[in-house]
PDB file of C-alpha atoms in Angstrom:
ATOM      1  CA  UNK A   1      14.168 -23.168  37.024  1.00 50.00           C
ATOM      2  CA  UNK A   2      11.934 -24.046  34.079  1.00 53.00           C
ATOM      3  CA  UNK A   3      10.988 -21.309  31.677  1.00 61.00           C
ATOM      4  CA  UNK A   4       7.447 -20.739  30.879  1.00 62.00           C
ATOM      5  CA  UNK A   5       6.419 -21.941  27.500  1.00 64.00           C
ATOM      6  CA  UNK A   6       5.867 -19.387  24.537  1.00 74.00           C
ATOM      7  CA  UNK A   7       2.554 -18.560  23.859  1.00 86.00           C
ATOM      8  CA  UNK A   8       0.997 -18.363  20.488  1.00 91.00           C
ATOM      9  CA  UNK A   9      -1.722 -16.233  18.918  1.00 96.00           C
ATOM     10  CA  UNK A  10      -4.404 -17.183  16.414  1.00 98.00           C
ATOM     11  CA  UNK A  11      -5.080 -15.298  12.901  1.00 98.00           C
ATOM     12  CA  UNK A  12      -8.229 -16.703  11.393  1.00 98.00           C
ATOM     13  CA  UNK A  13      -8.474 -16.248   7.490  1.00 98.00           C
ATOM     14  CA  UNK A  14     -11.838 -16.767   5.565  1.00 98.00           C
ATOM     15  CA  UNK A  15     -12.570 -15.948   1.858  1.00 98.00           C
ATOM     16  CA  UNK A  16     -14.903 -16.607  -0.696  1.00 97.00           C
ATOM     17  CA  UNK A  17     -17.993 -16.519   1.634  1.00 98.00           C
ATOM     18  CA  UNK A  18     -20.231 -14.937  -1.202  1.00 96.00           C
ATOM     19  CA  UNK A  19     -23.118 -13.886   1.203  1.00 96.00           C
ATOM     20  CA  UNK A  20     -25.885 -14.679   0.671  1.00 92.00           C
ATOM     21  CA  UNK A  21     -24.722 -17.709  -1.271  1.00 93.00           C
ATOM     22  CA  UNK A  22     -22.889 -19.030   1.877  1.00 96.00           C
ATOM     23  CA  UNK A  23     -22.774 -22.366   3.272  1.00 97.00           C
ATOM     24  CA  UNK A  24     -25.078 -22.301   6.374  1.00 97.00           C
ATOM     25  CA  UNK A  25     -23.590 -25.163   7.950  1.00 98.00           C
ATOM     26  CA  UNK A  26     -20.061 -24.255   7.755  1.00 98.00           C
ATOM     27  CA  UNK A  27     -20.815 -20.531   8.456  1.00 98.00           C
ATOM     28  CA  UNK A  28     -22.593 -21.733  11.869  1.00 98.00           C
ATOM     29  CA  UNK A  29     -19.766 -24.105  12.714  1.00 98.00           C
ATOM     30  CA  UNK A  30     -16.919 -21.353  12.002  1.00 98.00           C
ATOM     31  CA  UNK A  31     -18.844 -18.553  14.139  1.00 98.00           C
ATOM     32  CA  UNK A  32     -18.938 -21.006  16.908  1.00 98.00           C
ATOM     33  CA  UNK A  33     -15.151 -21.595  16.752  1.00 98.00           C
ATOM     34  CA  UNK A  34     -14.763 -17.837  16.419  1.00 98.00           C
ATOM     35  CA  UNK A  35     -16.867 -17.139  19.393  1.00 98.00           C
ATOM     36  CA  UNK A  36     -14.874 -19.545  21.547  1.00 98.00           C
ATOM     37  CA  UNK A  37     -11.372 -18.985  20.298  1.00 98.00           C
ATOM     38  CA  UNK A  38     -11.510 -15.373  19.640  1.00 98.00           C
ATOM     39  CA  UNK A  39      -8.445 -14.851  17.278  1.00 98.00           C
ATOM     40  CA  UNK A  40      -6.358 -11.798  17.805  1.00 98.00           C
ATOM     41  CA  UNK A  41      -6.820 -10.934  14.128  1.00 98.00           C
ATOM     42  CA  UNK A  42      -9.644 -12.065  11.717  1.00 98.00           C
ATOM     43  CA  UNK A  43      -8.892 -11.503   7.974  1.00 98.00           C
ATOM     44  CA  UNK A  44     -11.688 -11.814   5.367  1.00 98.00           C
ATOM     45  CA  UNK A  45      -9.751 -12.351   2.281  1.00 98.00           C
ATOM     46  CA  UNK A  46     -12.205 -11.240  -0.424  1.00 96.00           C
ATOM     47  CA  UNK A  47     -15.517 -12.258  -2.192  1.00 97.00           C
ATOM     48  CA  UNK A  48     -17.509 -11.667   1.036  1.00 97.00           C
ATOM     49  CA  UNK A  49     -20.416 -10.595  -0.982  1.00 96.00           C
ATOM     50  CA  UNK A  50     -21.344 -12.423  -4.404  1.00 92.00           C
ATOM     51  CA  UNK A  51     -22.921  -9.577  -6.189  1.00 90.00           C
ATOM     52  CA  UNK A  52     -23.975 -11.904  -9.078  1.00 82.00           C
ATOM     53  CA  UNK A  53     -26.648  -9.632 -10.318  1.00 79.00           C
ATOM     54  CA  UNK A  54     -23.944  -6.991 -11.275  1.00 78.00           C
ATOM     55  CA  UNK A  55     -21.985  -9.348 -13.403  1.00 69.00           C
ATOM     56  CA  UNK A  56     -22.284 -10.481 -17.129  1.00 66.00           C
ATOM     57  CA  UNK A  57     -23.276 -13.897 -16.030  1.00 65.00           C
ATOM     58  CA  UNK A  58     -26.977 -14.930 -16.428  1.00 64.00           C
ATOM     59  CA  UNK A  59     -28.438 -15.565 -13.135  1.00 65.00           C
ATOM     60  CA  UNK A  60     -30.409 -18.775 -12.208  1.00 67.00           C
ATOM     61  CA  UNK A  61     -34.055 -18.179 -11.223  1.00 64.00           C
ATOM     62  CA  UNK A  62     -33.337 -18.989  -7.297  1.00 67.00           C
ATOM     63  CA  UNK A  63     -30.490 -16.464  -7.248  1.00 72.00           C
ATOM     64  CA  UNK A  64     -30.788 -13.209  -5.569  1.00 69.00           C
ATOM     65  CA  UNK A  65     -31.373 -10.174  -7.668  1.00 76.00           C
ATOM     66  CA  UNK A  66     -30.783  -7.311  -5.174  1.00 84.00           C
ATOM     67  CA  UNK A  67     -27.466  -6.263  -4.165  1.00 88.00           C
ATOM     68  CA  UNK A  68     -28.027  -4.421  -0.648  1.00 90.00           C
ATOM     69  CA  UNK A  69     -29.496  -7.397   1.299  1.00 92.00           C
ATOM     70  CA  UNK A  70     -26.044  -9.168   0.566  1.00 94.00           C
ATOM     71  CA  UNK A  71     -24.224  -6.179   1.766  1.00 95.00           C
ATOM     72  CA  UNK A  72     -26.482  -5.818   5.036  1.00 95.00           C
ATOM     73  CA  UNK A  73     -25.773  -9.618   5.716  1.00 97.00           C
ATOM     74  CA  UNK A  74     -22.193  -9.186   5.373  1.00 97.00           C
ATOM     75  CA  UNK A  75     -22.211  -6.049   7.467  1.00 98.00           C
ATOM     76  CA  UNK A  76     -24.162  -7.898  10.265  1.00 98.00           C
ATOM     77  CA  UNK A  77     -21.803 -10.983  10.193  1.00 98.00           C
ATOM     78  CA  UNK A  78     -18.609  -8.802   9.939  1.00 98.00           C
ATOM     79  CA  UNK A  79     -19.747  -6.651  12.872  1.00 98.00           C
ATOM     80  CA  UNK A  80     -20.197  -9.866  14.934  1.00 98.00           C
ATOM     81  CA  UNK A  81     -16.919 -11.227  14.192  1.00 98.00           C
ATOM     82  CA  UNK A  82     -15.252  -7.577  14.908  1.00 98.00           C
ATOM     83  CA  UNK A  83     -16.857  -7.812  18.495  1.00 98.00           C
ATOM     84  CA  UNK A  84     -14.930 -10.958  19.096  1.00 98.00           C
ATOM     85  CA  UNK A  85     -11.658 -10.755  17.275  1.00 98.00           C
ATOM     86  CA  UNK A  86      -8.866  -8.292  18.581  1.00 97.00           C
ATOM     87  CA  UNK A  87      -8.861  -6.827  14.912  1.00 98.00           C
ATOM     88  CA  UNK A  88     -10.785  -7.458  11.923  1.00 98.00           C
ATOM     89  CA  UNK A  89      -9.576  -6.647   8.315  1.00 98.00           C
ATOM     90  CA  UNK A  90     -11.775  -6.960   5.181  1.00 98.00           C
ATOM     91  CA  UNK A  91      -9.872  -7.395   1.578  1.00 98.00           C
ATOM     92  CA  UNK A  92     -11.754  -6.950  -1.527  1.00 97.00           C
ATOM     93  CA  UNK A  93     -11.929  -9.501  -4.026  1.00 95.00           C
ATOM     94  CA  UNK A  94     -13.096  -9.817  -7.679  1.00 93.00           C
ATOM     95  CA  UNK A  95     -16.698 -10.207  -6.813  1.00 93.00           C
ATOM     96  CA  UNK A  96     -16.483  -7.341  -4.372  1.00 94.00           C
ATOM     97  CA  UNK A  97     -14.990  -5.195  -7.306  1.00 91.00           C
ATOM     98  CA  UNK A  98     -18.188  -5.796  -9.379  1.00 90.00           C
ATOM     99  CA  UNK A  99     -19.753  -2.966  -7.071  1.00 89.00           C
ATOM    100  CA  UNK A 100     -16.907  -0.415  -8.315  1.00 86.00           C
ATOM    101  CA  UNK A 101     -17.179  -1.392 -11.822  1.00 80.00           C
ATOM    102  CA  UNK A 102     -20.912  -0.420 -11.732  1.00 78.00           C
ATOM    103  CA  UNK A 103     -20.571   2.558  -9.447  1.00 73.00           C
ATOM    104  CA  UNK A 104     -17.125   4.090 -10.191  1.00 67.00           C
ATOM    105  CA  UNK A 105     -16.824   3.393 -14.007  1.00 61.00           C
ATOM    106  CA  UNK A 106     -18.101   5.306 -16.899  1.00 54.00           C
ATOM    107  CA  UNK A 107     -21.691   4.452 -16.482  1.00 56.00           C
ATOM    108  CA  UNK A 108     -21.474   5.868 -12.863  1.00 58.00           C
ATOM    109  CA  UNK A 109     -21.341   9.326 -13.783  1.00 54.00           C
ATOM    110  CA  UNK A 110     -24.682   9.044 -15.660  1.00 51.00           C
ATOM    111  CA  UNK A 111     -26.374   8.531 -12.431  1.00 52.00           C
ATOM    112  CA  UNK A 112     -24.215  10.634 -10.391  1.00 55.00           C
ATOM    113  CA  UNK A 113     -22.884   7.940  -8.320  1.00 54.00           C
ATOM    114  CA  UNK A 114     -19.225   8.462  -9.141  1.00 54.00           C
ATOM    115  CA  UNK A 115     -17.055   7.465  -6.089  1.00 60.00           C
ATOM    116  CA  UNK A 116     -19.565   5.631  -4.239  1.00 76.00           C
ATOM    117  CA  UNK A 117     -17.263   2.753  -2.891  1.00 89.00           C
ATOM    118  CA  UNK A 118     -18.232  -0.596  -1.658  1.00 93.00           C
ATOM    119  CA  UNK A 119     -16.634   0.372   1.471  1.00 95.00           C
ATOM    120  CA  UNK A 120     -18.644   3.506   1.751  1.00 92.00           C
ATOM    121  CA  UNK A 121     -21.874   1.601   1.209  1.00 92.00           C
ATOM    122  CA  UNK A 122     -20.927  -0.946   3.911  1.00 95.00           C
ATOM    123  CA  UNK A 123     -20.120   1.841   6.423  1.00 95.00           C
ATOM    124  CA  UNK A 124     -23.523   3.388   5.297  1.00 93.00           C
ATOM    125  CA  UNK A 125     -25.145   0.084   6.410  1.00 95.00           C
ATOM    126  CA  UNK A 126     -23.499   0.278   9.665  1.00 96.00           C
ATOM    127  CA  UNK A 127     -20.157  -1.570   9.287  1.00 97.00           C
ATOM    128  CA  UNK A 128     -18.061  -1.016  12.471  1.00 97.00           C
ATOM    129  CA  UNK A 129     -15.860   1.910  11.976  1.00 97.00           C
ATOM    130  CA  UNK A 130     -13.000  -0.197  13.703  1.00 97.00           C
ATOM    131  CA  UNK A 131     -12.930  -2.726  10.857  1.00 98.00           C
ATOM    132  CA  UNK A 132      -9.932  -2.160   8.715  1.00 98.00           C
ATOM    133  CA  UNK A 133     -10.403  -2.190   4.927  1.00 98.00           C
ATOM    134  CA  UNK A 134      -7.896  -3.186   2.327  1.00 97.00           C
ATOM    135  CA  UNK A 135      -7.967  -2.859  -1.401  1.00 93.00           C
ATOM    136  CA  UNK A 136      -5.068  -4.625  -3.471  1.00 92.00           C
ATOM    137  CA  UNK A 137      -3.245  -1.961  -5.657  1.00 90.00           C
ATOM    138  CA  UNK A 138      -0.011  -1.766  -7.502  1.00 89.00           C
ATOM    139  CA  UNK A 139       1.650   0.068  -4.709  1.00 92.00           C
ATOM    140  CA  UNK A 140      -0.017  -2.204  -2.119  1.00 92.00           C
ATOM    141  CA  UNK A 141      -0.400  -5.776  -3.505  1.00 92.00           C
ATOM    142  CA  UNK A 142      -0.462  -7.684  -0.392  1.00 94.00           C
ATOM    143  CA  UNK A 143      -1.773  -7.439   3.159  1.00 97.00           C
ATOM    144  CA  UNK A 144       1.193  -8.222   5.585  1.00 95.00           C
ATOM    145  CA  UNK A 145       0.514 -10.389   8.370  1.00 95.00           C
ATOM    146  CA  UNK A 146       3.570 -10.854  10.391  1.00 83.00           C
ATOM    147  CA  UNK A 147       5.889 -12.774   7.879  1.00 87.00           C
ATOM    148  CA  UNK A 148       3.185 -13.872   5.701  1.00 96.00           C
ATOM    149  CA  UNK A 149       1.557 -12.151   2.591  1.00 97.00           C
ATOM    150  CA  UNK A 150      -2.165 -12.375   1.948  1.00 97.00           C
ATOM    151  CA  UNK A 151      -3.944 -11.495  -0.919  1.00 96.00           C
ATOM    152  CA  UNK A 152      -7.229 -12.379  -2.507  1.00 96.00           C
ATOM    153  CA  UNK A 153      -5.350 -13.713  -5.587  1.00 92.00           C
ATOM    154  CA  UNK A 154      -7.490 -12.705  -8.536  1.00 91.00           C
ATOM    155  CA  UNK A 155      -4.858 -10.216  -9.790  1.00 87.00           C
ATOM    156  CA  UNK A 156      -2.478 -13.017 -10.067  1.00 77.00           C
ATOM    157  CA  UNK A 157      -4.052 -16.455 -10.627  1.00 54.00           C
ATOM    158  CA  UNK A 158      -5.043 -16.110 -14.251  1.00 54.00           C
ATOM    159  CA  UNK A 159      -8.279 -18.076 -15.329  1.00 48.00           C
ATOM    160  CA  UNK A 160     -10.586 -18.831 -12.477  1.00 44.00           C
ATOM    161  CA  UNK A 161      -9.763 -22.365 -11.246  1.00 48.00           C
ATOM    162  CA  UNK A 162      -7.075 -23.136 -13.605  1.00 57.00           C
ATOM    163  CA  UNK A 163      -4.301 -25.395 -12.642  1.00 74.00           C
ATOM    164  CA  UNK A 164      -4.495 -28.488 -10.198  1.00 83.00           C
ATOM    165  CA  UNK A 165      -1.677 -27.482  -7.769  1.00 92.00           C
ATOM    166  CA  UNK A 166      -2.513 -23.795  -7.433  1.00 93.00           C
ATOM    167  CA  UNK A 167      -0.610 -23.584  -3.977  1.00 94.00           C
ATOM    168  CA  UNK A 168       2.656 -25.008  -5.581  1.00 93.00           C
ATOM    169  CA  UNK A 169       2.534 -22.628  -8.437  1.00 91.00           C
ATOM    170  CA  UNK A 170       1.898 -19.447  -6.347  1.00 91.00           C
ATOM    171  CA  UNK A 171       4.807 -20.357  -4.089  1.00 92.00           C
ATOM    172  CA  UNK A 172       7.103 -21.017  -7.363  1.00 89.00           C
ATOM    173  CA  UNK A 173       6.181 -17.535  -8.789  1.00 87.00           C
ATOM    174  CA  UNK A 174       7.471 -15.836  -5.590  1.00 86.00           C
ATOM    175  CA  UNK A 175      10.996 -14.927  -4.628  1.00 79.00           C
ATOM    176  CA  UNK A 176      10.738 -16.335  -1.107  1.00 85.00           C
ATOM    177  CA  UNK A 177       8.299 -15.586   1.637  1.00 94.00           C
ATOM    178  CA  UNK A 178       5.102 -17.192   2.543  1.00 97.00           C
ATOM    179  CA  UNK A 179       1.490 -16.705   0.941  1.00 97.00           C
ATOM    180  CA  UNK A 180      -2.000 -17.000   1.843  1.00 98.00           C
ATOM    181  CA  UNK A 181      -4.622 -16.435  -1.081  1.00 97.00           C
ATOM    182  CA  UNK A 182      -8.118 -17.208  -1.763  1.00 97.00           C
ATOM    183  CA  UNK A 183     -10.145 -16.905  -5.137  1.00 95.00           C
ATOM    184  CA  UNK A 184      -9.606 -20.440  -6.517  1.00 93.00           C
ATOM    185  CA  UNK A 185     -12.057 -22.185  -4.046  1.00 95.00           C
ATOM    186  CA  UNK A 186      -9.453 -24.855  -3.509  1.00 95.00           C
ATOM    187  CA  UNK A 187      -7.759 -25.946  -0.342  1.00 97.00           C
ATOM    188  CA  UNK A 188      -4.034 -26.572  -0.566  1.00 97.00           C
ATOM    189  CA  UNK A 189      -0.972 -26.193   1.442  1.00 98.00           C
ATOM    190  CA  UNK A 190       2.295 -26.568  -0.122  1.00 97.00           C
ATOM    191  CA  UNK A 191       5.853 -26.151   1.284  1.00 96.00           C
ATOM    192  CA  UNK A 192       9.437 -25.352  -0.008  1.00 95.00           C
ATOM    193  CA  UNK A 193      12.679 -25.398   1.891  1.00 95.00           C
ATOM    194  CA  UNK A 194      15.834 -23.503   0.431  1.00 92.00           C
ATOM    195  CA  UNK A 195      18.745 -22.621   2.279  1.00 90.00           C
ATOM    196  CA  UNK A 196      17.210 -24.003   5.643  1.00 90.00           C
ATOM    197  CA  UNK A 197      14.163 -21.728   5.334  1.00 91.00           C
ATOM    198  CA  UNK A 198      10.879 -23.381   4.717  1.00 94.00           C
ATOM    199  CA  UNK A 199       8.144 -21.022   3.195  1.00 96.00           C
ATOM    200  CA  UNK A 200       4.662 -22.000   2.605  1.00 97.00           C
ATOM    201  CA  UNK A 201       1.673 -21.182   0.225  1.00 97.00           C
ATOM    202  CA  UNK A 202      -1.906 -21.873   1.567  1.00 98.00           C
ATOM    203  CA  UNK A 203      -4.842 -21.748  -0.870  1.00 97.00           C
ATOM    204  CA  UNK A 204      -7.675 -21.057   1.287  1.00 98.00           C
ATOM    205  CA  UNK A 205     -10.771 -22.805   0.714  1.00 98.00           C
ATOM    206  CA  UNK A 206     -14.122 -21.513   0.159  1.00 98.00           C
ATOM    207  CA  UNK A 207     -17.294 -20.830   2.374  1.00 98.00           C
ATOM    208  CA  UNK A 208     -20.015 -20.805  -0.481  1.00 96.00           C
ATOM    209  CA  UNK A 209     -22.328 -23.297  -1.529  1.00 92.00           C
ATOM    210  CA  UNK A 210     -22.084 -24.676  -5.210  1.00 86.00           C
ATOM    211  CA  UNK A 211     -22.934 -22.053  -7.956  1.00 79.00           C
ATOM    212  CA  UNK A 212     -25.246 -22.563 -11.202  1.00 72.00           C
ATOM    213  CA  UNK A 213     -22.329 -21.546 -13.323  1.00 70.00           C
ATOM    214  CA  UNK A 214     -20.052 -24.234 -11.863  1.00 73.00           C
ATOM    215  CA  UNK A 215     -21.852 -27.593 -11.628  1.00 75.00           C
ATOM    216  CA  UNK A 216     -20.259 -30.383  -9.306  1.00 83.00           C
ATOM    217  CA  UNK A 217     -17.215 -28.246  -8.829  1.00 88.00           C
ATOM    218  CA  UNK A 218     -13.782 -29.305  -7.299  1.00 91.00           C
ATOM    219  CA  UNK A 219     -14.041 -26.860  -4.438  1.00 94.00           C
ATOM    220  CA  UNK A 220     -13.083 -27.344  -0.924  1.00 96.00           C
ATOM    221  CA  UNK A 221     -15.045 -25.682   2.067  1.00 98.00           C
ATOM    222  CA  UNK A 222     -13.012 -24.568   5.116  1.00 98.00           C
ATOM    223  CA  UNK A 223     -10.639 -21.848   6.195  1.00 98.00           C
ATOM    224  CA  UNK A 224      -7.094 -21.361   7.485  1.00 98.00           C
ATOM    225  CA  UNK A 225      -5.757 -20.743  11.023  1.00 98.00           C
ATOM    226  CA  UNK A 226      -2.440 -19.433  11.481  1.00 98.00           C
ATOM    227  CA  UNK A 227      -0.839 -19.793  15.023  1.00 97.00           C
ATOM    228  CA  UNK A 228       2.025 -17.004  15.296  1.00 95.00           C
ATOM    229  CA  UNK A 229       4.685 -16.380  18.044  1.00 93.00           C
ATOM    230  CA  UNK A 230       7.386 -13.908  18.364  1.00 90.00           C
ATOM    231  CA  UNK A 231      10.963 -15.024  18.019  1.00 87.00           C
ATOM    232  CA  UNK A 232      14.422 -13.304  17.975  1.00 85.00           C
ATOM    233  CA  UNK A 233      14.274 -13.720  14.062  1.00 80.00           C
ATOM    234  CA  UNK A 234      10.805 -12.361  13.978  1.00 83.00           C
ATOM    235  CA  UNK A 235       7.198 -13.446  13.873  1.00 87.00           C
ATOM    236  CA  UNK A 236       6.963 -17.355  13.327  1.00 92.00           C
ATOM    237  CA  UNK A 237       3.896 -18.690  11.832  1.00 95.00           C
ATOM    238  CA  UNK A 238       2.285 -22.544  11.846  1.00 96.00           C
ATOM    239  CA  UNK A 239      -0.336 -22.745   9.358  1.00 97.00           C
ATOM    240  CA  UNK A 240      -3.369 -25.088   9.832  1.00 98.00           C
ATOM    241  CA  UNK A 241      -5.530 -25.726   6.671  1.00 98.00           C
ATOM    242  CA  UNK A 242      -9.137 -26.447   8.035  1.00 98.00           C
ATOM    243  CA  UNK A 243     -11.067 -28.678   5.639  1.00 98.00           C
ATOM    244  CA  UNK A 244     -14.827 -28.912   6.400  1.00 97.00           C
ATOM    245  CA  UNK A 245     -17.058 -31.948   5.328  1.00 90.00           C
ATOM    246  CA  UNK A 246     -20.777 -31.317   5.656  1.00 91.00           C
ATOM    247  CA  UNK A 247     -20.113 -28.060   7.811  1.00 96.00           C
ATOM    248  CA  UNK A 248     -18.045 -29.786  10.372  1.00 98.00           C
ATOM    249  CA  UNK A 249     -14.249 -29.784  11.516  1.00 98.00           C
ATOM    250  CA  UNK A 250     -12.465 -30.511  14.267  1.00 98.00           C
ATOM    251  CA  UNK A 251      -9.909 -28.031  16.227  1.00 97.00           C
ATOM    252  CA  UNK A 252      -8.541 -28.350  19.661  1.00 95.00           C
ATOM    253  CA  UNK A 253      -9.833 -31.757  20.526  1.00 97.00           C
ATOM    254  CA  UNK A 254     -13.463 -30.434  19.725  1.00 97.00           C
ATOM    255  CA  UNK A 255     -15.607 -30.941  16.850  1.00 98.00           C
ATOM    256  CA  UNK A 256     -17.727 -27.932  15.565  1.00 98.00           C
ATOM    257  CA  UNK A 257     -20.469 -29.280  13.632  1.00 98.00           C
ATOM    258  CA  UNK A 258     -22.655 -26.537  11.837  1.00 98.00           C
ATOM    259  CA  UNK A 259     -25.551 -28.667  11.082  1.00 97.00           C
ATOM    260  CA  UNK A 260     -26.130 -29.715  14.667  1.00 97.00           C
ATOM    261  CA  UNK A 261     -25.757 -26.176  15.896  1.00 97.00           C
ATOM    262  CA  UNK A 262     -28.399 -25.032  13.472  1.00 97.00           C
ATOM    263  CA  UNK A 263     -30.806 -27.740  14.540  1.00 96.00           C
ATOM    264  CA  UNK A 264     -30.274 -26.875  17.970  1.00 96.00           C
ATOM    265  CA  UNK A 265     -31.086 -23.284  17.330  1.00 93.00           C
ATOM    266  CA  UNK A 266     -34.111 -24.270  15.589  1.00 95.00           C
ATOM    267  CA  UNK A 267     -35.303 -26.492  18.479  1.00 93.00           C
ATOM    268  CA  UNK A 268     -34.795 -23.475  20.690  1.00 91.00           C
ATOM    269  CA  UNK A 269     -36.892 -21.379  18.566  1.00 91.00           C
ATOM    270  CA  UNK A 270     -39.780 -23.754  18.576  1.00 90.00           C
ATOM    271  CA  UNK A 271     -39.435 -24.074  22.279  1.00 90.00           C
ATOM    272  CA  UNK A 272     -39.598 -20.217  22.260  1.00 87.00           C
ATOM    273  CA  UNK A 273     -42.425 -19.978  20.242  1.00 88.00           C
ATOM    274  CA  UNK A 274     -44.517 -22.544  22.338  1.00 87.00           C
ATOM    275  CA  UNK A 275     -43.473 -20.861  25.485  1.00 87.00           C
ATOM    276  CA  UNK A 276     -44.871 -17.519  24.255  1.00 86.00           C
ATOM    277  CA  UNK A 277     -47.737 -19.004  22.761  1.00 86.00           C
ATOM    278  CA  UNK A 278     -48.891 -20.422  26.409  1.00 79.00           C
TER     279      UNK A 278
END
């Protein structure tokens, strides 16, 4: 009598989207994948909004100057993901923390806004109450995903974009255990085996367009899928690093092409307008 094969479940990890400076093609492809595969857990691993207007950097003429529309866009997209995934968790990154520095610092008291967190603003804009919110701290530095640690990474990686082998560096700094992190906009997977145990580090790629402050950056676009299953020794994980070229990637024998998806949506809108005009 043959045993039934073990079934895995999926955890999707996305980071560095920087709404509304996200890559439309990749986001459309990811949304199509997410709608179809419906992960058990989806994690937004930081920098989900850009908030460049709240930074010390000079903004380009074409860059957005208001924060609330970025937050509203994130809320709409997060709520859609929450409807499809078994659970959605949001982790704050360094761009997201720009809100706290403005509204929770010394200057905030002058306008009576002390304590107005980014989470509170997202909830006020309609973020689903079922969405979990995680802020890295000294007491809780990582989000635990089975046997894997997840963090945005801005509190550990040093200067932005430093180092060529960021995943290898992250794993060498640890005393065992696997990790997934964002922040660097690099897509890397590095493994190390000791005592018969293999740990891995995933540098999660980004989902943003190129920014004015970083011309021709060595950034990779994509996300991470972790396939997890239960074993007598705990949760086991197989990491899949998804790298997108021009907003397209393959998974499970199917190509998810964001440019084609958006083109088809545009054709449908035109057909609908013509139909209504008759």
